[in-house]
Coordinates of C-alpha atoms and ligand atoms in Angstrom, one line a residue:
X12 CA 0.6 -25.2 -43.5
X13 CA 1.1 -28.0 -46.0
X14 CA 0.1 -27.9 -50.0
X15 CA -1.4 -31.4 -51.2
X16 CA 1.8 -32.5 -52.2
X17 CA 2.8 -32.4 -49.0
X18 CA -0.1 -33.9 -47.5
X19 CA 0.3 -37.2 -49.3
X20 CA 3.8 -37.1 -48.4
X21 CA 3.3 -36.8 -44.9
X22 CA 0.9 -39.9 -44.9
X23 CA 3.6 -41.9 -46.3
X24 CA 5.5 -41.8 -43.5
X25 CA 2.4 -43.4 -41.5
X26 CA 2.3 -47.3 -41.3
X27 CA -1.4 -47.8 -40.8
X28 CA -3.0 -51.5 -40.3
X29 CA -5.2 -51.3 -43.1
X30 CA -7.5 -54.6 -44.7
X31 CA -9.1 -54.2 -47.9
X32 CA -10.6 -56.9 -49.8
X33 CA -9.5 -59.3 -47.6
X34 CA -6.0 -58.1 -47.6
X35 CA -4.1 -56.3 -45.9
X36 CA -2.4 -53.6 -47.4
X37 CA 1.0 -52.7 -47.2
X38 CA 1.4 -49.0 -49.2
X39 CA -2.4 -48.0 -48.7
X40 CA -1.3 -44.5 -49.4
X41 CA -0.1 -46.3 -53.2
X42 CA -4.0 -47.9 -53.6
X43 CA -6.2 -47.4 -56.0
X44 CA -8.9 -47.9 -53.7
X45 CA -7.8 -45.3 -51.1
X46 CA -5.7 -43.1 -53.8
X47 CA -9.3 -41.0 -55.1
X48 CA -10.0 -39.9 -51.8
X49 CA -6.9 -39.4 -50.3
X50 CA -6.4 -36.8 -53.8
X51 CA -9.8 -35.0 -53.0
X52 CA -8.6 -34.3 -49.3
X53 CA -5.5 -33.2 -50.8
X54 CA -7.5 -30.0 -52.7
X55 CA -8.1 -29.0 -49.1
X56 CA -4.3 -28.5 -48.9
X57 CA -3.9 -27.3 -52.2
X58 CA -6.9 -24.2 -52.2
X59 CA -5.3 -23.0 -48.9
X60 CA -2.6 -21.9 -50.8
X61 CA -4.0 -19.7 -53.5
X62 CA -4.1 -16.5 -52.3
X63 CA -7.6 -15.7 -54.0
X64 CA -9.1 -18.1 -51.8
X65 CA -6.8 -17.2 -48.5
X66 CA -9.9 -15.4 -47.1
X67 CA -12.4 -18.3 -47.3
X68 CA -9.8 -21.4 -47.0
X69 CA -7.5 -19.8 -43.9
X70 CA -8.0 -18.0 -40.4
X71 CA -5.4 -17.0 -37.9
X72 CA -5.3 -18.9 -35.0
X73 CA -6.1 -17.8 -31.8
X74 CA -3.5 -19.7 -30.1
X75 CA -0.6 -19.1 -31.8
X76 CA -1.8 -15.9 -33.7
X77 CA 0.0 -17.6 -36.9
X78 CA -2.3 -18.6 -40.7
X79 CA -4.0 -21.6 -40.4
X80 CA -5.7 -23.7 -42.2
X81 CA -9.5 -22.7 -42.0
X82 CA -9.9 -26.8 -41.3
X83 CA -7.9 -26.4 -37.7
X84 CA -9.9 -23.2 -36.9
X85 CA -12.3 -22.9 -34.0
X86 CA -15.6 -20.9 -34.9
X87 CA -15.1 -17.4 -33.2
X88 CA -17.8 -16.1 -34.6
X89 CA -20.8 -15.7 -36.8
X90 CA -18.2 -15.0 -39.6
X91 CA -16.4 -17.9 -39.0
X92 CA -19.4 -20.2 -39.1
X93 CA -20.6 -18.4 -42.5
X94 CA -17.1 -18.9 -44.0
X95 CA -17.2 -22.2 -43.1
X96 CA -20.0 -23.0 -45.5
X97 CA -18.7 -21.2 -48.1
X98 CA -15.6 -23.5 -47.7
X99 CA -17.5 -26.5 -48.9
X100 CA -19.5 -25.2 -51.2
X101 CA -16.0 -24.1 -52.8
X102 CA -14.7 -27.2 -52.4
X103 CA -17.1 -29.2 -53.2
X104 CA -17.6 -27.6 -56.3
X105 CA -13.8 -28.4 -57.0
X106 CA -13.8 -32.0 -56.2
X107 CA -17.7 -32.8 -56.5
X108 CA -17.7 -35.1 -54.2
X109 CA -17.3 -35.3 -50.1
X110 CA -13.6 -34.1 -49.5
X111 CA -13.8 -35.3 -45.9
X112 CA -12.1 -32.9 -43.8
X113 CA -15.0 -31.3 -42.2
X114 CA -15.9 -34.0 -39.7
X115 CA -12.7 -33.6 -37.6
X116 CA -13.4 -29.6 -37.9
X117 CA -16.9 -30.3 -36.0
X118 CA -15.0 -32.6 -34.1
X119 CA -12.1 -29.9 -32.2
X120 CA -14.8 -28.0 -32.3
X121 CA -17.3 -30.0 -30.2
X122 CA -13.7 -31.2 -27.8
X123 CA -13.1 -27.1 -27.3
X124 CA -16.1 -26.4 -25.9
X125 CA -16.9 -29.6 -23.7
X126 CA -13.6 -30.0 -22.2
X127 CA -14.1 -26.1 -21.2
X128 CA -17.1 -26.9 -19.4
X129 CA -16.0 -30.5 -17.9
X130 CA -12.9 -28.6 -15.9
X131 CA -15.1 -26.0 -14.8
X132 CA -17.8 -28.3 -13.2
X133 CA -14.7 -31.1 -12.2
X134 CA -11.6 -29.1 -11.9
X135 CA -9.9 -31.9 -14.5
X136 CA -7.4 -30.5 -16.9
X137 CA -8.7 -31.6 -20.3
X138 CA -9.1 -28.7 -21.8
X139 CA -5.6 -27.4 -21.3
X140 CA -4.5 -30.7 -22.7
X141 CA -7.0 -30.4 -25.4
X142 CA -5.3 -26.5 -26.2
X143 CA -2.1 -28.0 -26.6
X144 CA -3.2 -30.9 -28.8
X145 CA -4.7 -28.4 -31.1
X146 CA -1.9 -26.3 -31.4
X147 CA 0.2 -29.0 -32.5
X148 CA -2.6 -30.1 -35.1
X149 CA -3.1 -26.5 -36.5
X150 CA 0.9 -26.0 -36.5
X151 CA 1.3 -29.5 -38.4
X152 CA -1.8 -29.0 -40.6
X153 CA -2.8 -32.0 -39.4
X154 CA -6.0 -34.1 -40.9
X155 CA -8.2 -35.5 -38.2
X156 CA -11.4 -38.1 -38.8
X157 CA -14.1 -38.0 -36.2
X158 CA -15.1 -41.5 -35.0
X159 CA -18.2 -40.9 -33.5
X160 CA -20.7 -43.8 -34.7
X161 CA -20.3 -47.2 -32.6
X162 CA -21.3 -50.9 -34.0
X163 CA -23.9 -50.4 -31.3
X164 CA -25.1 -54.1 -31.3
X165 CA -28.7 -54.9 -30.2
X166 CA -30.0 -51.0 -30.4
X167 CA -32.8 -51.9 -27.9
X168 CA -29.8 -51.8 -25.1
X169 CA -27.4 -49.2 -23.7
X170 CA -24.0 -49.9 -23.6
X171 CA -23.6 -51.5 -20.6
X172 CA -26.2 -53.9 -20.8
X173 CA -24.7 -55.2 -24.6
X174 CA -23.9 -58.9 -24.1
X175 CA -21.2 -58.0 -25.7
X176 CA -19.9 -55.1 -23.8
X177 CA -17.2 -53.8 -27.0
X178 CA -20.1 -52.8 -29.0
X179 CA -19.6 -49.1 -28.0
X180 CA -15.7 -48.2 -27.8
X181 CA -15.3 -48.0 -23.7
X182 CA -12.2 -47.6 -21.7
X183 CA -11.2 -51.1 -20.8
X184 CA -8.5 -50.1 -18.1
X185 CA -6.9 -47.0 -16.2
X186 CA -3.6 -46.7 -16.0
X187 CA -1.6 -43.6 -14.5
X188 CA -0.1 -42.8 -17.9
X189 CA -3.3 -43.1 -19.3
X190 CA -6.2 -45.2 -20.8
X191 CA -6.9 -48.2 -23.0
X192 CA -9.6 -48.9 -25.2
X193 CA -11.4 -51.4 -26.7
X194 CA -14.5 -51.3 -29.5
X195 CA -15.3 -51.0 -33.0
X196 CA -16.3 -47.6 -34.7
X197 CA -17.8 -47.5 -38.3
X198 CA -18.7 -45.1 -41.2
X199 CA -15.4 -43.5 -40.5
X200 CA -15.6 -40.6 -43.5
X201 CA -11.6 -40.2 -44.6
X202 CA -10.2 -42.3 -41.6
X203 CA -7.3 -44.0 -43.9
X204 CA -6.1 -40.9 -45.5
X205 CA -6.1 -38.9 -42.2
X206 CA -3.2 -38.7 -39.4
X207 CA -5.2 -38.7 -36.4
X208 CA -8.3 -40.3 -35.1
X209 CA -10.7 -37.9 -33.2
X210 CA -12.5 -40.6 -30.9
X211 CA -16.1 -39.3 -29.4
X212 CA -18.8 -41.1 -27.9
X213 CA -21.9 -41.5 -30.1
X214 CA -25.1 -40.7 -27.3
X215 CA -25.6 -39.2 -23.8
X216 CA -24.2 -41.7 -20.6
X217 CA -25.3 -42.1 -17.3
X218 CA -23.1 -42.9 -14.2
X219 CA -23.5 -46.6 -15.7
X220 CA -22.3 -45.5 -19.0
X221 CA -19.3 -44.1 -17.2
X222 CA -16.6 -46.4 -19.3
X223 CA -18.2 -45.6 -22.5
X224 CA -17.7 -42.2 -21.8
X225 CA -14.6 -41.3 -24.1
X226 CA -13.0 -38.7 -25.8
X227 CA -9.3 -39.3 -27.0
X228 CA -7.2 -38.7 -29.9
X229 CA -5.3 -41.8 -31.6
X230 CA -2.8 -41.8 -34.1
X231 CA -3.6 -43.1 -37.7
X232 CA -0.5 -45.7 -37.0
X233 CA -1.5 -46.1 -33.2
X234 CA -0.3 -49.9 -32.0
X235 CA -4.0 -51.9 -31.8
X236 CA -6.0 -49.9 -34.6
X237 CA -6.6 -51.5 -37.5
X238 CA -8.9 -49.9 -40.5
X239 CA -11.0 -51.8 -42.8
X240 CA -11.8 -50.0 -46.0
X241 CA -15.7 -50.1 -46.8
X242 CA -16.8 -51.0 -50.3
X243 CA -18.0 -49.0 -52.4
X244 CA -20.5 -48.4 -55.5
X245 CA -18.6 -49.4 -58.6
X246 CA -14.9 -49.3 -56.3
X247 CA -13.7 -52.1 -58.8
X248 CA -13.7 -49.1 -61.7
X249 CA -11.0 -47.3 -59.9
X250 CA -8.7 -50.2 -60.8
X251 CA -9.5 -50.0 -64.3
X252 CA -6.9 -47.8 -66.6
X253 CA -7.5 -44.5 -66.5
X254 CA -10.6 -44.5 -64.4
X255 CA -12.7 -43.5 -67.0
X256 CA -16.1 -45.1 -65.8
X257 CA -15.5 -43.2 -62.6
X258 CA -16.6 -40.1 -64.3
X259 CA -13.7 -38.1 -62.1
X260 CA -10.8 -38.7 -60.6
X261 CA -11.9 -37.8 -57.2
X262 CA -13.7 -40.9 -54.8
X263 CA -17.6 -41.1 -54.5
X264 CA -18.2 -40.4 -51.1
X265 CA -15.4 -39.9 -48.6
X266 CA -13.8 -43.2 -48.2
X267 CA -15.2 -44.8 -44.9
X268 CA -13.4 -47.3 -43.1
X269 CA -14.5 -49.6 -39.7
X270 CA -12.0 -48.5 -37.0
X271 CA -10.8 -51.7 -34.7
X272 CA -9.6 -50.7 -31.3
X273 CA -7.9 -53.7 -30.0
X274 CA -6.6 -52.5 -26.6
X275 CA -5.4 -49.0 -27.8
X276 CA -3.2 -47.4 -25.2
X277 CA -3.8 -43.5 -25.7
X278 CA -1.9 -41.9 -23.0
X279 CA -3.0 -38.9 -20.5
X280 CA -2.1 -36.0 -22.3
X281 CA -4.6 -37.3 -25.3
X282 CA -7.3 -37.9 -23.3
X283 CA -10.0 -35.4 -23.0
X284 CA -12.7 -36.8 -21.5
X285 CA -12.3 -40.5 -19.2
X286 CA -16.0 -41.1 -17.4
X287 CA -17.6 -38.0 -17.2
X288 CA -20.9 -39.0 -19.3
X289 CA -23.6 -36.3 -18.3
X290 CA -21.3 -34.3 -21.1
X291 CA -21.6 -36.7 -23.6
X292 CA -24.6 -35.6 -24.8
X293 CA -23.9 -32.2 -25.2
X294 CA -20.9 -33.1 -27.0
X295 CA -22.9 -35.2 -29.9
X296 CA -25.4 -32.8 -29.6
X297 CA -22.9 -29.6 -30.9
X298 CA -20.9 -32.3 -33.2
X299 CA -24.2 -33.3 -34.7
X300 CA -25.8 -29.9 -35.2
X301 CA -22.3 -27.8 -36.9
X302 CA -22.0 -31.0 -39.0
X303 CA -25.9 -31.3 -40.2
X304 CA -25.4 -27.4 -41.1
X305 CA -22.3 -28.4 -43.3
X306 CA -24.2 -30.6 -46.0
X307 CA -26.0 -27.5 -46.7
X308 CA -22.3 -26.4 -48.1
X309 CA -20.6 -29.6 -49.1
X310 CA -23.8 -31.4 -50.9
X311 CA -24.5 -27.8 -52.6
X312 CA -21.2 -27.6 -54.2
X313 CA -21.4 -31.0 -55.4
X314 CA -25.1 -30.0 -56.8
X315 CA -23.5 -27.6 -58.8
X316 CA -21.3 -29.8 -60.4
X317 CA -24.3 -32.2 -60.9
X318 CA -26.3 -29.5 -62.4
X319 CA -23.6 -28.3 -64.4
X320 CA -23.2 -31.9 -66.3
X321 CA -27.1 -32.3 -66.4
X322 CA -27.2 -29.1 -68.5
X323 CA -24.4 -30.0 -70.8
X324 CA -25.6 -33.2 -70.9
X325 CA -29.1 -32.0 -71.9
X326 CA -27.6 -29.7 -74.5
X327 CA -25.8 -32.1 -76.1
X328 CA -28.6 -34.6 -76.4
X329 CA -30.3 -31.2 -78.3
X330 CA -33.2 -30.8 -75.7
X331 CA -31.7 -28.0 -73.5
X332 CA -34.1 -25.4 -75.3
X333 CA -37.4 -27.6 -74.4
X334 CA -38.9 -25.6 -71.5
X335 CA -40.1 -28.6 -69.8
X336 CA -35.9 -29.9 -69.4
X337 CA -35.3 -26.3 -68.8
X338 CA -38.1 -26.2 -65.8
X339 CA -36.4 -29.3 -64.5
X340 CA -33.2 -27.7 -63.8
X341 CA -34.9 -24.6 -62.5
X342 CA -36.2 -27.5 -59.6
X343 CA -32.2 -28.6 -59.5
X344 CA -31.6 -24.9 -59.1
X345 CA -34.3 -24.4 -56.2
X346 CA -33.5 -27.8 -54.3
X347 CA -29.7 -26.8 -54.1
X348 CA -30.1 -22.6 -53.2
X349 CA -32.8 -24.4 -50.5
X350 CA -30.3 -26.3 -48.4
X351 CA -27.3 -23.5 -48.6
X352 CA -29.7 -20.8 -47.4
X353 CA -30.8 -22.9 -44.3
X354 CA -27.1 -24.1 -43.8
X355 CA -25.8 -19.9 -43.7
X356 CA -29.1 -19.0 -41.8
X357 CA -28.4 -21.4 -39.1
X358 CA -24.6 -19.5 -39.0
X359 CA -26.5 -16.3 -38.9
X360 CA -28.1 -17.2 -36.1
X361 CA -25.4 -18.6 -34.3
X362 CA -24.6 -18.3 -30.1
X363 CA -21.7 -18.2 -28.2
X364 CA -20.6 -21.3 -26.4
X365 CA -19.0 -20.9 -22.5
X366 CA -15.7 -21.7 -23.9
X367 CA -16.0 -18.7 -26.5
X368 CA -16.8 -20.6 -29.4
X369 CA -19.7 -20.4 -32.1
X370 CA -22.6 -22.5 -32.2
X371 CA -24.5 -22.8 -34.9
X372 CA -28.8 -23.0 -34.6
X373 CA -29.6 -26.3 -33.9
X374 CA -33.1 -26.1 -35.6
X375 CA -32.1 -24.9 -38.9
X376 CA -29.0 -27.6 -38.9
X377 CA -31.1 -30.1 -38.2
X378 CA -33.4 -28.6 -40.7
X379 CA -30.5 -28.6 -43.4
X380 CA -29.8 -32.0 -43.0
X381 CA -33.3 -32.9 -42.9
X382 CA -34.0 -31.4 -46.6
X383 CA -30.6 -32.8 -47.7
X384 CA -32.1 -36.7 -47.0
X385 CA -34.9 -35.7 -49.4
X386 CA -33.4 -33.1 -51.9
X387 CA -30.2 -35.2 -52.9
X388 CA -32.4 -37.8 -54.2
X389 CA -34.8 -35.5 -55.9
X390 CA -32.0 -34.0 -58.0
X391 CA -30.8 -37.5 -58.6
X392 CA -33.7 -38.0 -59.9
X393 CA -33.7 -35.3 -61.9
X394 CA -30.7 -35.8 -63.3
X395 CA -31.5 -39.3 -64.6
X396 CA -34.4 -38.0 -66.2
X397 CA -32.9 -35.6 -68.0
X398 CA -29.9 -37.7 -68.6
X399 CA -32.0 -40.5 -70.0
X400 CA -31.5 -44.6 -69.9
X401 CA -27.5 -43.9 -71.3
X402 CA -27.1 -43.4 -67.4
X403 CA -27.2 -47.0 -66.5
X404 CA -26.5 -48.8 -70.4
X405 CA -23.7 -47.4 -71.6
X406 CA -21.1 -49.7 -72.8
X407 CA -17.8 -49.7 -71.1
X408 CA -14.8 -47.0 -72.0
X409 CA -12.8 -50.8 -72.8
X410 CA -15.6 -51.1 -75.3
X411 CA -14.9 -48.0 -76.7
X412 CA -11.3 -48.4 -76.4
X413 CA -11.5 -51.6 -78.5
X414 CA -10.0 -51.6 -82.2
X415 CA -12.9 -53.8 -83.9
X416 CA -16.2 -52.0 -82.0
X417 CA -14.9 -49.0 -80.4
X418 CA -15.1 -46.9 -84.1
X419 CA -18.8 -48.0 -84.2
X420 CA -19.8 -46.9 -80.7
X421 CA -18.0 -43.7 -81.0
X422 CA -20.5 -43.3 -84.1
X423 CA -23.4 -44.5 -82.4
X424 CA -23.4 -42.8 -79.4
X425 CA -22.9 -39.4 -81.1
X426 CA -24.7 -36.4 -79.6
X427 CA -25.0 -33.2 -81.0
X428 CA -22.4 -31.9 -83.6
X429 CA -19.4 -30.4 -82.0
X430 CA -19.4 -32.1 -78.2
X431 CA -17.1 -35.3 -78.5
X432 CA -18.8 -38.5 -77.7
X433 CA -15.6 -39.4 -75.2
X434 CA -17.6 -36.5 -73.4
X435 CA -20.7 -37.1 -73.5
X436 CA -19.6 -40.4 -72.1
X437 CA -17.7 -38.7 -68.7
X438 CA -20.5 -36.9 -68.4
X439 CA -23.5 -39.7 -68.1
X440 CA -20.1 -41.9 -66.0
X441 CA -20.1 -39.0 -63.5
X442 CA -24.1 -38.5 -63.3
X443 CA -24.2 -42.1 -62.6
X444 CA -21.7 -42.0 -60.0
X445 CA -22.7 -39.3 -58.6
X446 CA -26.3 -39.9 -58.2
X447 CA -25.6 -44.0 -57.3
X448 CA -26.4 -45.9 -54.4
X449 CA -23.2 -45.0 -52.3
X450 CA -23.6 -41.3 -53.1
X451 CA -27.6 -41.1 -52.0
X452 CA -27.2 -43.4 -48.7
X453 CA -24.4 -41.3 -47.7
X454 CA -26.4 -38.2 -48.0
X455 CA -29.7 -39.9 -45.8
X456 CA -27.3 -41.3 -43.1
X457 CA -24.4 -39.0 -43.5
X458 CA -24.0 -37.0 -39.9
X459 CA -26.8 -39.1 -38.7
X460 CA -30.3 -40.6 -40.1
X461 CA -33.0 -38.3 -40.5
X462 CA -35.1 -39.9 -37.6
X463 CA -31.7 -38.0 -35.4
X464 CA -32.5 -34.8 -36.9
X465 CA -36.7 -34.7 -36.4
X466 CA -36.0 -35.8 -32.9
X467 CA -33.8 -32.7 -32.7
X468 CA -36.4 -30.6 -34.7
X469 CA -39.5 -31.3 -32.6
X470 CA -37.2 -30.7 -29.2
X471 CA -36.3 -27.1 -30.8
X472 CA -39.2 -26.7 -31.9
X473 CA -40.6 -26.1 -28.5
X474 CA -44.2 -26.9 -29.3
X475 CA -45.7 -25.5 -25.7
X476 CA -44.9 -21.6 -26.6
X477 CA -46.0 -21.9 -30.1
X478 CA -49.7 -23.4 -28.8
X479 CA -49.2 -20.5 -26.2
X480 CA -48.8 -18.1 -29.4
X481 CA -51.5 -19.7 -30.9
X482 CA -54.1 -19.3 -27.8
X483 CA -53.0 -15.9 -27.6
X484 CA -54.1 -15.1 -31.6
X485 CA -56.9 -17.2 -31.7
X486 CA -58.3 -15.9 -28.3
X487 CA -58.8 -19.0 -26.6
X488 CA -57.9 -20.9 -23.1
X489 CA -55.6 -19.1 -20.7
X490 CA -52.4 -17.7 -21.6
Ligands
SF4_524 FE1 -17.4 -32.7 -45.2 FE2 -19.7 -33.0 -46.5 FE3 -18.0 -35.0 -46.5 FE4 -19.3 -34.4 -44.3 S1 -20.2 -35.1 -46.2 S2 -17.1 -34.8 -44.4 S3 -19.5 -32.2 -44.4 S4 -17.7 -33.0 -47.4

């Protein structure tokens, strides 16, 4: 296993193609665009080491029998799934903010269990190939990013029928040695700062579909890939000194990138699915679910740390004592304590997969997610309430910083006695990053928009045995 140090380290020794700005940029790994995220993946490294948090943050492998990181674990079991979300609510209340690990988790996760079942209905070998690929990842603590979502073009048509037929990654030519590919995949949560690219198809295929039927793994540095860093709320503040406006250190949201596959050769032994669609689904389908469940961890740990700086905040403008403040973070309290018991309830209930490992309920992930698109915004809006106008019209730290008006702002901007203004001031920076357009769009679209998750809801639901409950209670029609 590797401590953050470490982590960063082993990144520099990746040459990635990667265009910000309308640049390319040579050291990404040395940007102050990509540096913020690349430091919150890094506590991922970092809390695995501390032995107080050994239990939560590591598991032991089932392949190799040696400590790994609880980021390259399968999910054995309901105790697995539960830890899981207690990971991110941990972590997220270290960084505040998404720490991007999590969607290549799902990812190995979702690979495990369909390659299992492809070589048992095709007799193909994936899923030995797959075994051997995850040894080496959980041996090398390696970070993975799961592309899953395609350009996807005119969204009235499949794949296949695209006039453009790259706007869904698809295998472009078969080769003995293996396969090339050629498409686009966006939203890519900590693609730049990760060593390996988990590629996944984003919807069920038909026998038409066959090409766009792909799971691989690609290399960060891979000959063809090129990533373009997304912008972000307020991204020009992280090149200001000392980041101050930023309200942390750490990046707002998890650093998504647009993946470019430009005739990507990914040979055999890293392919893990080549054509066989009618698993596809099933595939997005476990991805989706263990990955809706995990914003009931993540997004609750960054909450806290919301809720935490509302409350100072509120005490040091002097109104913390006012029940009606007080009342408003009770609803802070409720919204957050709402979305982790649905995310460890649907690990409670939790099944076994064929290939041994745990699925989480689908109903209640979906469910999770579902409240997540609603309550981030709610405590948002909390949050600027409480925190008042300050949030969006405070001067600049440079103003503060500045020898002929800084003394007077410092003065003016004065809370209560004994709580430093320069605090008061990283406190409304980080509410207002926190709670900002990037944050809030990320948590409605983040592991899929909430139309995905009703569709899921209403198919779990399975409305013809609760009207057969109801007939049965109500006395009415035949059973
Ligand atoms: Fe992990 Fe949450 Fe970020 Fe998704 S949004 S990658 S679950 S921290």
């Amino acid at each position: 296993m590797m401590n953050g140090k470490q982590y960063i380290d082993s990144l520099k020794a990746r040459k990635p193609r990667v265009y910000y700005l309308g640049e390319r940029l040579r050291d990404p790994y040395s940007h102050p665009a990509i540096i913020p995220h690349m430091r919150t993946a890094a506590v991922t490294y970092d809390l695995a080491m501390e032995d107080r948090h050994a239990e939560i943050m590591t598991a032991t492998s089932h392949l190799t029998g040696e400590k790994v990181s609880r980021f390259t674990h399968l999910f054995w079991s309901v105790d697995d799934l539960i830890k899981k979300i207690e990971m991110l609510r941990l972590i997220g209340r270290e960084t505040g903010t998404c720490f991007q690990r999590c969607v290549g988790l799902d990812g190995i996760n979702a690979i495990w269990s369909v390659t299992y079942e492809i070589d048992r209905a095709k007799g193909t070998e994936y899923h030995a190939k797959f075994r051997k690929y995850l040894e080496r990842l959980q041996k090398e603590d390696l970070m993975s990013a799961g592309a899953m979502t395609d350009v996807k073009g005119d969204r009235s048509l499949p794949p296949w029928q695209q006039p453009d037929p790259d706007m869904y990654v698809r295998i472009v030519e078969r080769r003995p040695d293996g396969i090339v590919i050629r498409g686009a995949k966006t939203h890519i949560t900590g693609a730049v700062n990760s060593h390996e690219i988990l590629v996944m198809p984003t919807l069920g295929l038909p026998p038409e579909g066959a090409d766009y039927a792909v799971v691989c793994a690609v290399p960060i540095d891979a000959p063809g890939l090129t990533l373009v860093f997304g912008r972000q709320t307020n991204d020009e503040r992280k090149e200001e000194e000392g980041m101050f406006d930023c309200g942390t250190s750490f990046g707002v949201v998890g650093g998504e990138s647009t993946l470019l596959f430009e005739d990507v050769f990914v040979p055999s032994e890293r392919v893990f699915m080549a054509g066989e669609g009618e698993f596809a689904g099933s595939l997005v389908d476990r991805f989706s679910s263990w990955h809706r469940a995990n914003y009931g961890g993540c997004k609750a740990g960054n909450a806290d740390i919301l809720l935490g700086a509302t409350a100072l905040l509120t005490e040091i403008h002097g109104t913390i004592k006012n029940s009606i403040v007080k009342d408003k973070l009770t609803e802070i309290v409720h919204l957050v304590e709402t979305i982790y018991a649905s995310a460890v309830g649907s690990s409670a209930l939790g099944t076994k997969l064929p290939a041994g490992n745990w699925m989480v309920d689908p109903l209640l992930a979906n469910t999770v997610k579902q409240n997540v698109t609603r309550f981030l915004y709610q405590v948002g809006r909390l949050a600027h309430d409480l925190g008042g106008g300050i949030l969006s019209t405070l001067p600049s730290d440079a103003d503060f910083r500045n020898g002929e008006i800084g003394g007077l702002l410092t003065k003016y901007f004065a809370g209560k006695e004994g709580f430093p203004t320069e605090e008061k001031r990283k406190l409304c920076r980080y509410i207002e990053n926190m709670t900002s357009v990037a944050t809030l769009v990320e948590a409605l679209h983040g592991a899929g928009s909430p139309q995905a998750q009703r569709i899921v809801m209403l198919r779990q639901a399975n409305l013809p045995e609760k009207t057969r409950m109801a007939k049965k209670v109500i006395g009415i029609g035949k059973e």
